[in-house]
Coordinates of C-alpha atoms and ligand atoms in Angstrom, one line a residue:
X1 CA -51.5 -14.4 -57.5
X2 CA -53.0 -17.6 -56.0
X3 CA -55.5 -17.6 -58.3
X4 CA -52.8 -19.1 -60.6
X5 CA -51.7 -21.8 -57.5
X6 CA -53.5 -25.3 -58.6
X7 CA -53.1 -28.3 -56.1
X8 CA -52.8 -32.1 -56.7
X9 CA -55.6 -32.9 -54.2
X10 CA -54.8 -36.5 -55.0
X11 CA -51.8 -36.3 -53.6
X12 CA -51.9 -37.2 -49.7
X13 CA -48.8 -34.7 -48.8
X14 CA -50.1 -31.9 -50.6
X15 CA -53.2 -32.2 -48.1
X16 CA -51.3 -32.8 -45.5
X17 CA -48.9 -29.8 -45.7
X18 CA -52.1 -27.6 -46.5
X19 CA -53.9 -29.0 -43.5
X20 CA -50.4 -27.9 -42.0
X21 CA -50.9 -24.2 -42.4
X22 CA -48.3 -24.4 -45.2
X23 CA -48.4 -21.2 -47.4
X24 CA -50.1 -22.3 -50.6
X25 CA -47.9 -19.9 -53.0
X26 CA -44.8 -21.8 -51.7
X27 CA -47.2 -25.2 -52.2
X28 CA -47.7 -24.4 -55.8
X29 CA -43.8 -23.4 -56.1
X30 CA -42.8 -26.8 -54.8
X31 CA -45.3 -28.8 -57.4
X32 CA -44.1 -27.0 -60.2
X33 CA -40.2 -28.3 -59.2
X34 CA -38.4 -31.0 -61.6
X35 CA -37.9 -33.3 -58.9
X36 CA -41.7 -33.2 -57.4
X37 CA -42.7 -35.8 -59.9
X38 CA -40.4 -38.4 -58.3
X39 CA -40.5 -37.1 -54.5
X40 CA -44.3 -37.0 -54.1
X41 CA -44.9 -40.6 -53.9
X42 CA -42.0 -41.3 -51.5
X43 CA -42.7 -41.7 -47.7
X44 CA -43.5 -38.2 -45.8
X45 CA -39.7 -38.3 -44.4
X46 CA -38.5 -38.3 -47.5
X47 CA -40.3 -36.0 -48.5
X48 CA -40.2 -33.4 -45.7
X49 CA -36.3 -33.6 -46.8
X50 CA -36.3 -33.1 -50.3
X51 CA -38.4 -30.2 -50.0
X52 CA -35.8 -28.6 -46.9
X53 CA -33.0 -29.6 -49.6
X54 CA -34.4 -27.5 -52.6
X55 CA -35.6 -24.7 -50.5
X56 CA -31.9 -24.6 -49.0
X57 CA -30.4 -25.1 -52.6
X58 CA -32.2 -22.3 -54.0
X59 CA -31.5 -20.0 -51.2
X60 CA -27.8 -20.6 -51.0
X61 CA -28.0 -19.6 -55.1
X62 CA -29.8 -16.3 -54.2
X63 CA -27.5 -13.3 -54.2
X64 CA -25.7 -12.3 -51.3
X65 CA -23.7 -8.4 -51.0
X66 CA -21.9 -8.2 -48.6
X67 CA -22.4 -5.0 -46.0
X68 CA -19.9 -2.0 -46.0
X69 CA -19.1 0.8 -43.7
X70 CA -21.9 2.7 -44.1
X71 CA -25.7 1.3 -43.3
X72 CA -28.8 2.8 -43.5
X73 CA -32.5 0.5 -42.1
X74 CA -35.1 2.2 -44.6
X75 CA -38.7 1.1 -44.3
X76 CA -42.4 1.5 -44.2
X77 CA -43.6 3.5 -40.9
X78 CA -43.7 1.3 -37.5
X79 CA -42.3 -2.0 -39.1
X80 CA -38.9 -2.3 -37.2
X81 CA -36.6 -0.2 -38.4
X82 CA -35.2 1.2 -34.8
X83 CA -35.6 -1.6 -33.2
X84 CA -33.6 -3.7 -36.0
X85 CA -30.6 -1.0 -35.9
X86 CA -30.5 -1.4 -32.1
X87 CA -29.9 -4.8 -32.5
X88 CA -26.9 -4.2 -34.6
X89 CA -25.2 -1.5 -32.7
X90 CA -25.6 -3.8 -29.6
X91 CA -23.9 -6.5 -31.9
X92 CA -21.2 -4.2 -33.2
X93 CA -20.4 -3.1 -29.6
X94 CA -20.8 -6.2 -27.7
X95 CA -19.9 -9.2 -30.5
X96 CA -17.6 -7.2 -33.0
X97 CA -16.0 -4.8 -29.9
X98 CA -16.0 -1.9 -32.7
X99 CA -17.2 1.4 -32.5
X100 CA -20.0 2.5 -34.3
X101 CA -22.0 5.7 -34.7
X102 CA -25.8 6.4 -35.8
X103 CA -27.4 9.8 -37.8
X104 CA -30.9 10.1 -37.1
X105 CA -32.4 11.5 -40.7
X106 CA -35.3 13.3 -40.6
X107 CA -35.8 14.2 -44.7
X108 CA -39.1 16.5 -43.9
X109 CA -40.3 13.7 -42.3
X110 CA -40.4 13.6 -38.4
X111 CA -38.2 11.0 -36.9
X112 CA -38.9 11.1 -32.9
X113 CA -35.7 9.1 -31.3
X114 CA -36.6 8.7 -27.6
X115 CA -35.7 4.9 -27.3
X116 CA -32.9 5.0 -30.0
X117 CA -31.3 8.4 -28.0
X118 CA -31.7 6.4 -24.8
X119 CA -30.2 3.2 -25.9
X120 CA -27.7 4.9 -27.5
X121 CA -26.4 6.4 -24.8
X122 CA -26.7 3.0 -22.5
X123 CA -24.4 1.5 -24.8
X124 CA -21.8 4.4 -25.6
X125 CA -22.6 5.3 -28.9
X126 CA -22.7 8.4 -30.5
X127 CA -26.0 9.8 -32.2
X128 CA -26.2 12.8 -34.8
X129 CA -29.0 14.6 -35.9
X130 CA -27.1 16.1 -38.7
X131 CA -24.2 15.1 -40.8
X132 CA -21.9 17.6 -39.9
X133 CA -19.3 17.1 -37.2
X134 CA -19.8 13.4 -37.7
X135 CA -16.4 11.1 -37.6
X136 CA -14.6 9.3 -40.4
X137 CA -16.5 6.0 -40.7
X138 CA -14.2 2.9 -41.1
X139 CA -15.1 -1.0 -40.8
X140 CA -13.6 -0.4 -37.0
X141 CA -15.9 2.9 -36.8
X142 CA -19.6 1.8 -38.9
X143 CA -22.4 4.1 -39.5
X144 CA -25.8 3.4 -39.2
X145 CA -28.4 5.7 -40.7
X146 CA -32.4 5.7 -39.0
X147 CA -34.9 6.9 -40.9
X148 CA -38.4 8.1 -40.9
X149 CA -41.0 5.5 -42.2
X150 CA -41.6 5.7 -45.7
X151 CA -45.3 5.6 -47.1
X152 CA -46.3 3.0 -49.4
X153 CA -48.5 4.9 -51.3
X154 CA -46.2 8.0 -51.7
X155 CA -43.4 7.3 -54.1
X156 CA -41.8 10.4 -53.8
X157 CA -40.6 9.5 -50.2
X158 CA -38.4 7.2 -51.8
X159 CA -37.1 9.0 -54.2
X160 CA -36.2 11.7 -51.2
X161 CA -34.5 8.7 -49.3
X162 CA -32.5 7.8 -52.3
X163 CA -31.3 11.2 -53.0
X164 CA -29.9 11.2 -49.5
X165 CA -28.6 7.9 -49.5
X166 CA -26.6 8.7 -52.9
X167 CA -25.3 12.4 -51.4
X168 CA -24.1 10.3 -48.4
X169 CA -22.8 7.4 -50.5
X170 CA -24.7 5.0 -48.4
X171 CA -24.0 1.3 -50.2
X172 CA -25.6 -1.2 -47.9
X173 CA -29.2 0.4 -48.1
X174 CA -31.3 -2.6 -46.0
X175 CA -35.0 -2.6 -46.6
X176 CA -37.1 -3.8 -43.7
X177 CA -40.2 -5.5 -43.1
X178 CA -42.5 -6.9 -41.1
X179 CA -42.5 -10.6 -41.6
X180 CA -46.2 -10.8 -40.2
X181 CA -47.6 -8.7 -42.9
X182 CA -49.2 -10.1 -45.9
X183 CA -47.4 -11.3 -49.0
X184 CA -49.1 -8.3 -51.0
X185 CA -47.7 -6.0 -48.4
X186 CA -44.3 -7.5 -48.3
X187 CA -43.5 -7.8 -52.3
X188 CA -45.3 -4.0 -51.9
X189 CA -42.3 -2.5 -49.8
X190 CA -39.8 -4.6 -51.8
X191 CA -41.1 -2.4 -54.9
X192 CA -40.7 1.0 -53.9
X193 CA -37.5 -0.1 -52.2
X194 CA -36.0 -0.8 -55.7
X195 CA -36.6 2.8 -56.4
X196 CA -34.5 3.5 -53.5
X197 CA -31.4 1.2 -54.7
X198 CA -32.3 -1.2 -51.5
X199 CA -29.8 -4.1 -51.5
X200 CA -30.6 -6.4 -48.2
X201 CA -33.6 -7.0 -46.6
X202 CA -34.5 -7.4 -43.1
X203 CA -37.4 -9.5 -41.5
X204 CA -38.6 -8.6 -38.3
X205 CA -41.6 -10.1 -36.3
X206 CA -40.6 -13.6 -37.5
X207 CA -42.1 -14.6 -33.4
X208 CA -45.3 -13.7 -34.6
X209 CA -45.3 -15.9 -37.4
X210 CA -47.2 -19.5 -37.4
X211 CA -44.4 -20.7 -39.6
X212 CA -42.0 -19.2 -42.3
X213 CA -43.7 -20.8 -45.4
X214 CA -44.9 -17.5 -46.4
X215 CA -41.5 -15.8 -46.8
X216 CA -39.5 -18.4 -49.0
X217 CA -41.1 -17.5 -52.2
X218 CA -40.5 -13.6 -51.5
X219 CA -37.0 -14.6 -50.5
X220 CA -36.3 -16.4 -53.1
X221 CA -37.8 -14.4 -56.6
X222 CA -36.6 -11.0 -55.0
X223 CA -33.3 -9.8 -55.6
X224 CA -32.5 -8.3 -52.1
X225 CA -29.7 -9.8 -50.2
X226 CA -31.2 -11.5 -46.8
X227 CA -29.4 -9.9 -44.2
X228 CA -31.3 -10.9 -40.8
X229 CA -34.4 -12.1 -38.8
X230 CA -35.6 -10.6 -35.9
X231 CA -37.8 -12.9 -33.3
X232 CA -38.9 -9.8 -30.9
X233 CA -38.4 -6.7 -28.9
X234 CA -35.4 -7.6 -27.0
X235 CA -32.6 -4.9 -28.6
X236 CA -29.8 -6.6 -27.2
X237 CA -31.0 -10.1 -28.5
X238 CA -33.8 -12.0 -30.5
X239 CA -31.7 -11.3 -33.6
X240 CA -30.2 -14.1 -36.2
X241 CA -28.0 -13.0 -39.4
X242 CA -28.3 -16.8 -40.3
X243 CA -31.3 -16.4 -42.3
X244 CA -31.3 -19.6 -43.9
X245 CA -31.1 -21.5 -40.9
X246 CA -33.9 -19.6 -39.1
X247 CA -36.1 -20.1 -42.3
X248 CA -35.8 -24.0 -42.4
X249 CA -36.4 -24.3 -38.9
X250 CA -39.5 -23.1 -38.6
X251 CA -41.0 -24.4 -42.1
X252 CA -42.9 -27.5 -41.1
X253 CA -44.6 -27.8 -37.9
X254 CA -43.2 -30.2 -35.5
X255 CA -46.2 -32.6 -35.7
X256 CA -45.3 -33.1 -39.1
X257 CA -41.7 -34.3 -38.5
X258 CA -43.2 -36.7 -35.8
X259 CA -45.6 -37.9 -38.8
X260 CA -43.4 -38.5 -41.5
X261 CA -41.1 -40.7 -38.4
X262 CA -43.9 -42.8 -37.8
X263 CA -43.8 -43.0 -41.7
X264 CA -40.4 -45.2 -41.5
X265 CA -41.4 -47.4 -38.3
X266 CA -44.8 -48.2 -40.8
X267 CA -42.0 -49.9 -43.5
Ligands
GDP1 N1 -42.7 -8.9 -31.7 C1 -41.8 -8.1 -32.3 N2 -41.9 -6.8 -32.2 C2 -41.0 -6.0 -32.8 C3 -40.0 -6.6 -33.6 N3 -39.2 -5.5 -34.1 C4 -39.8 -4.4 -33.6 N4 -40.8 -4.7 -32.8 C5 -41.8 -3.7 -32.2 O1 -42.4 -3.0 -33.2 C6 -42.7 -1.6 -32.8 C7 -42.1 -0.6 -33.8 O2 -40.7 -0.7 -33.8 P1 -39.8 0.5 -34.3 O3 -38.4 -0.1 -34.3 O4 -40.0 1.7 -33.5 O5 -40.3 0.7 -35.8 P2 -39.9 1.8 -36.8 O6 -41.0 2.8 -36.9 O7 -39.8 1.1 -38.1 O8 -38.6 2.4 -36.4 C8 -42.1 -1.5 -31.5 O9 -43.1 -1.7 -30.5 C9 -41.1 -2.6 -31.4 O10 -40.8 -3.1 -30.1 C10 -39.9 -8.0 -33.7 O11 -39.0 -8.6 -34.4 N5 -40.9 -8.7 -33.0
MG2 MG1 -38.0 4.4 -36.1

């Protein structure tokens, strides 16, 4: 918790970045690197860069599964979930020019699909309500599973989900989650999603973020392979699979890049 975070208040970029909204876990993360001993004296450029460089180090050393055939978007209630599998069938149809397919799952939990039936059909895709009578799935033909939201503080929802899941022999099982949320929240879901076998994880509402400072450290201690970032409500766009990218653009404000400029002219 932050309670365990302690700051170098001595040290001017350590204000600077907290003045900058920075999230303090990710702060405290950085200060307890090897090389912050020798960057934290250099000039704010420099500094601004080594920090981009071991945050893009450590992600590219994070684990990455690749997706198969078969995808189901599992999640707490409201966070995205549709919205997110939306965006991929309009990327499969429009980008990959392959045919996918979507089962609605309802588990004993009701899963209303008035915008997914809709959009489905808009696009030419096929959705199911049951299993039966459903196509072989190949990587021209993908399926993607929607289901219910799963409660937070009902275990056994999970443990439901995952039994369907492994009947089906779902493999990519993507966890998603509302980037705005609070950390707590966030590493919260990613919990009961391990008792679920989740092995990606979405981020959605990334537009309503001040910056991304709060998602590194949950990126990058959690073993969930980033899959995408979603920056709104736009199905057919607003939707990045470069994570890493989308990450390191929006970590420092742009006032500070300006700053740590001025830094060099002040040489
Ligand atoms: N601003 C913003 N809104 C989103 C994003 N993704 C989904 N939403 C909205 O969040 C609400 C819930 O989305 P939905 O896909 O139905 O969530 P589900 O219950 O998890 O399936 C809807 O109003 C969506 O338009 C996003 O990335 N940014
Ligand atoms: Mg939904």
């Amino acid at each position: 918790g932050l309670s365990d975070v302690s700051f170098d208040e001595s040290n001017d970029k350590v204000r600077l970045l907290r003045k900058a909204g920075f999230d303090l876990n990710l702060l405290g993360e950085i200060q307890s690197w090897s090389s912050w001993q020798e960057m934290k004296d250099k000039p704010l450029a420099d500094v601004l860069k080594e920090i981009t460089v071991g945050l893009s180090d450590r992600f590219r050393s994070t684990k990455l599964t690749p997706t198969t055939d078969k995808i189901a978007l599992i999640g707490a209630p409201g966070v995205g979930k549709t919205t997110t599998l939306c965006k991929f069938l309009a990327h499969e149809v429009f980008m990959n020019k392959k045919i996918p397919f979507v089962l609605k799952v309802e588990n004993g939990i009701p899963n209303p699909d008035d915008a997914l039936r809709i959009f489905c059909e808009v696009i030419g895709v096929t959705l199911f309500r049951e299993p039966e009578g459903m196509p072989q799935v190949s990587e021209e033909s993908p399926l993607y599973l929607d289901f219910p939201g799963l409660s937070l503080s009902n275990l056994q929802d999970w443990v439901e989900a995952k039994q369907t899941l492994d009947a089906m022999q779902v493999d990519t099982r993507v966890l998603v989650v509302n980037g705005a949320y609070e950390r707590d929240i966030l590493l919260r879901s990613i919990r009961s999603a391990k008792h679920l076998g989740a092995t990606h994880l979405a981020i959605t509402h990334f537009d309503e973020l001040s910056n991304s400072t709060k998602l590194w450290p949950v990126l990058l201690q959690e073993d969930l392979s980033p899959l995408c970032i979603c920056n709104g409500q736009n199905v057919t766009g607003d939707f990045s699979t470069n994570v890493l990218n989308q990450l390191i653009s929006r970590t420092f404000p742009e006032e500070l890049y300006a700053r740590g400029f001025s830094t060099y002219k002040n040489v």
